[in-house]
Structure formats: C-alpha cells, structure tokens
mmCIF file of C-alpha atoms in Angstrom:
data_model
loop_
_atom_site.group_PDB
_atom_site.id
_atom_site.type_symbol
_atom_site.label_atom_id
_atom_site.label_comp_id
_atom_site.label_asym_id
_atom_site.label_seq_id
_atom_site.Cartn_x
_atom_site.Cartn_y
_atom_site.Cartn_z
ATOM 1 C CA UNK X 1 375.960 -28.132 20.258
ATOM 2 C CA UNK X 2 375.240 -29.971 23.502
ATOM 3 C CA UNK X 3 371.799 -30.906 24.540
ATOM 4 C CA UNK X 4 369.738 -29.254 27.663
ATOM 5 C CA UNK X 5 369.485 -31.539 30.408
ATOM 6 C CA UNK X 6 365.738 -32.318 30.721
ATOM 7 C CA UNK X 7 365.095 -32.294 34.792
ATOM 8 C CA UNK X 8 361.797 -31.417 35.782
ATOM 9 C CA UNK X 9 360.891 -29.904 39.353
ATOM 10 C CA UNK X 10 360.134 -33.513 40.312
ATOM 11 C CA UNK X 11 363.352 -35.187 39.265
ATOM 12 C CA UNK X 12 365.264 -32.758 41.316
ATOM 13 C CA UNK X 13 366.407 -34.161 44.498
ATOM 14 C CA UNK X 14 368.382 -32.557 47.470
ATOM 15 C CA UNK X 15 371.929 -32.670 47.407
ATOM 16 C CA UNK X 16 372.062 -32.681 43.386
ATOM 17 C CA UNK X 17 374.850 -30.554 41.743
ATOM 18 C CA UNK X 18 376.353 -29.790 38.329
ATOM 19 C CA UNK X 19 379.677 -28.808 37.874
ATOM 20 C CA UNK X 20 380.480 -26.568 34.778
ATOM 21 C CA UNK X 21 385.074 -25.946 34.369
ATOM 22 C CA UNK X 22 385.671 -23.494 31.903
ATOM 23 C CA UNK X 23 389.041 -21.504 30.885
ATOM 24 C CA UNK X 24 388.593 -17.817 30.594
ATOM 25 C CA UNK X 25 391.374 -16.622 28.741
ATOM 26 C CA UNK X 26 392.166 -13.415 26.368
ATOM 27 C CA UNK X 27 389.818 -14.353 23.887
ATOM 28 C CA UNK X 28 386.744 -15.248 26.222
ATOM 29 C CA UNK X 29 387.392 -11.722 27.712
ATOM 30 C CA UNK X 30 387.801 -9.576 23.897
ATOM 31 C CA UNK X 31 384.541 -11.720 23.357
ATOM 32 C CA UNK X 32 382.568 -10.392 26.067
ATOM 33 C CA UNK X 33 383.682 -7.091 26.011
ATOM 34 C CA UNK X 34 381.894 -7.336 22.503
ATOM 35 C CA UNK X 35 379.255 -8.377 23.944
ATOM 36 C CA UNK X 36 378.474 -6.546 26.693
ATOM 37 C CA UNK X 37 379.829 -3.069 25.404
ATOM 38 C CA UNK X 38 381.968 -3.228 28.627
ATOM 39 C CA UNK X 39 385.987 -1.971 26.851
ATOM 40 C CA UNK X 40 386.774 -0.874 30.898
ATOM 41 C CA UNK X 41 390.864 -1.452 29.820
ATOM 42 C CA UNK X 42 391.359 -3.109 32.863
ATOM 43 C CA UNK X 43 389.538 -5.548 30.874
ATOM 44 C CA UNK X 44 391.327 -4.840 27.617
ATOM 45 C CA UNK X 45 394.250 -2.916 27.696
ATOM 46 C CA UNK X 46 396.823 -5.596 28.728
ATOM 47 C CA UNK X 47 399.585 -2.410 29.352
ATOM 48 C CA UNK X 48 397.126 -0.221 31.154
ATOM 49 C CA UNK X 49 396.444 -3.551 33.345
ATOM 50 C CA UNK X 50 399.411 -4.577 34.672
ATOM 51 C CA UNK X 51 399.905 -0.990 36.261
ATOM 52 C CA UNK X 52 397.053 -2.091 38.787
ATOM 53 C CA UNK X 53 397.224 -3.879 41.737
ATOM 54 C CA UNK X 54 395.916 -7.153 39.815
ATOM 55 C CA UNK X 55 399.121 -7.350 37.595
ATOM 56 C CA UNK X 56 397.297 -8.025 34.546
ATOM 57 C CA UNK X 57 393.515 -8.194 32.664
ATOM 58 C CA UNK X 58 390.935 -8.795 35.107
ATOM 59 C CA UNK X 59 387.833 -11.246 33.469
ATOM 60 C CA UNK X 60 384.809 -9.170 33.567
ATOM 61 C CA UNK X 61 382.532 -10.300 36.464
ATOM 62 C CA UNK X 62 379.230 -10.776 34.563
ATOM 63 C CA UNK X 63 381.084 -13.848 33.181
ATOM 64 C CA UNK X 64 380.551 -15.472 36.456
ATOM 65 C CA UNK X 65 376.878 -14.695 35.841
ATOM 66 C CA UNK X 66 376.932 -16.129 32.424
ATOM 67 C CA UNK X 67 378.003 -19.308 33.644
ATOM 68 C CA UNK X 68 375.392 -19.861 36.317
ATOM 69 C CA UNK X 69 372.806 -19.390 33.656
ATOM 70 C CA UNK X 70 374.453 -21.735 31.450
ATOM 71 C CA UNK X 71 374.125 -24.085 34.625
ATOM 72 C CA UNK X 72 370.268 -23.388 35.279
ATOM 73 C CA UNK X 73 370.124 -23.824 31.715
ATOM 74 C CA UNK X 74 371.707 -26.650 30.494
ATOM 75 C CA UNK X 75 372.663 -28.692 33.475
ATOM 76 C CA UNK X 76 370.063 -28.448 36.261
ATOM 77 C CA UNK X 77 367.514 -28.695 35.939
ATOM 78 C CA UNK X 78 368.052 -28.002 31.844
ATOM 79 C CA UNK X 79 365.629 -26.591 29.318
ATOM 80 C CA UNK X 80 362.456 -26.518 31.627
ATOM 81 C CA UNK X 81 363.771 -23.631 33.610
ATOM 82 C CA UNK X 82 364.624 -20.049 33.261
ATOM 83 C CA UNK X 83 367.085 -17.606 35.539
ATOM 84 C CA UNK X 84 365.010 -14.834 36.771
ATOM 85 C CA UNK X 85 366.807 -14.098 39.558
ATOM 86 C CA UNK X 86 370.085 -14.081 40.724
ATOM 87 C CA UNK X 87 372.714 -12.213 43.523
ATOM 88 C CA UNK X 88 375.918 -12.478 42.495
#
C-alpha cells in the first residue's frame, strides 16, 4: 500500500498538481457496482449495452468521484485533508 503524501496547508503552493492515470476496465466496473449497489445494466449487462447509443458498458460516473478523493487524499495535499465537498 502506498503512503499519503504529507502536504500541509503551508507547503501548498499555486500552480501545484497531481496527476493520478488509472485503467477502468470490466473488473473496476463489476467492482463498483458491488460497491455502490448501482447493477444499472448499462453498467453490467454487456448485451443490454451495446443496444445503446454508447456501443458498450458505460463506467459508472461516481468513479470519477472516487478518484478525486483518492487525489485529495493521497496526493495533495495527502493525509492532512479530507473531501467534504465536491461538484462533479
């Protein structure tokens, strides 16, 4: 397991970023549909997908969400800080 980042509010300067590349794929998406209770079959149902416009499964969104708090979180500023808010 990888270590939180350790940034406090006065170590952040203007203009920092963190960059976080990940691969959602078929088992990211049965994973979080676990998770989250969320079985929509356009998530799931690989037949029922590709009869929608989007040819296929479709991630679930919230997976976008998960991955900015594993940015706050781990990256920047790290284990001093906590997502309370956030507009996707």
């Amino acid at each position: 397991m990888r270590q939180a980042a350790g940034l406090t509010f006065a170590d952040i300067r203007e203009g920092q970023s963190a960059v976080l590349e990940r691969v959602v794929g078929e088992a990211e998406v049965d994973a979080f549909a676990r998770l989250s209770g969320d079985f929509s079959p356009l998530h799931v149902d690989e037949a029922f997908a590709k009869t929608t416009r989007f040819g296929g499964r479709v991630a679930h969104g919230m997976i976008l969400g998960a991955f900015v708090s594993t940015l706050v979180g781990m990256d920047l500023p790290g284990r001093h800080a906590i997502l309370l808010s956030v507009s996707l």
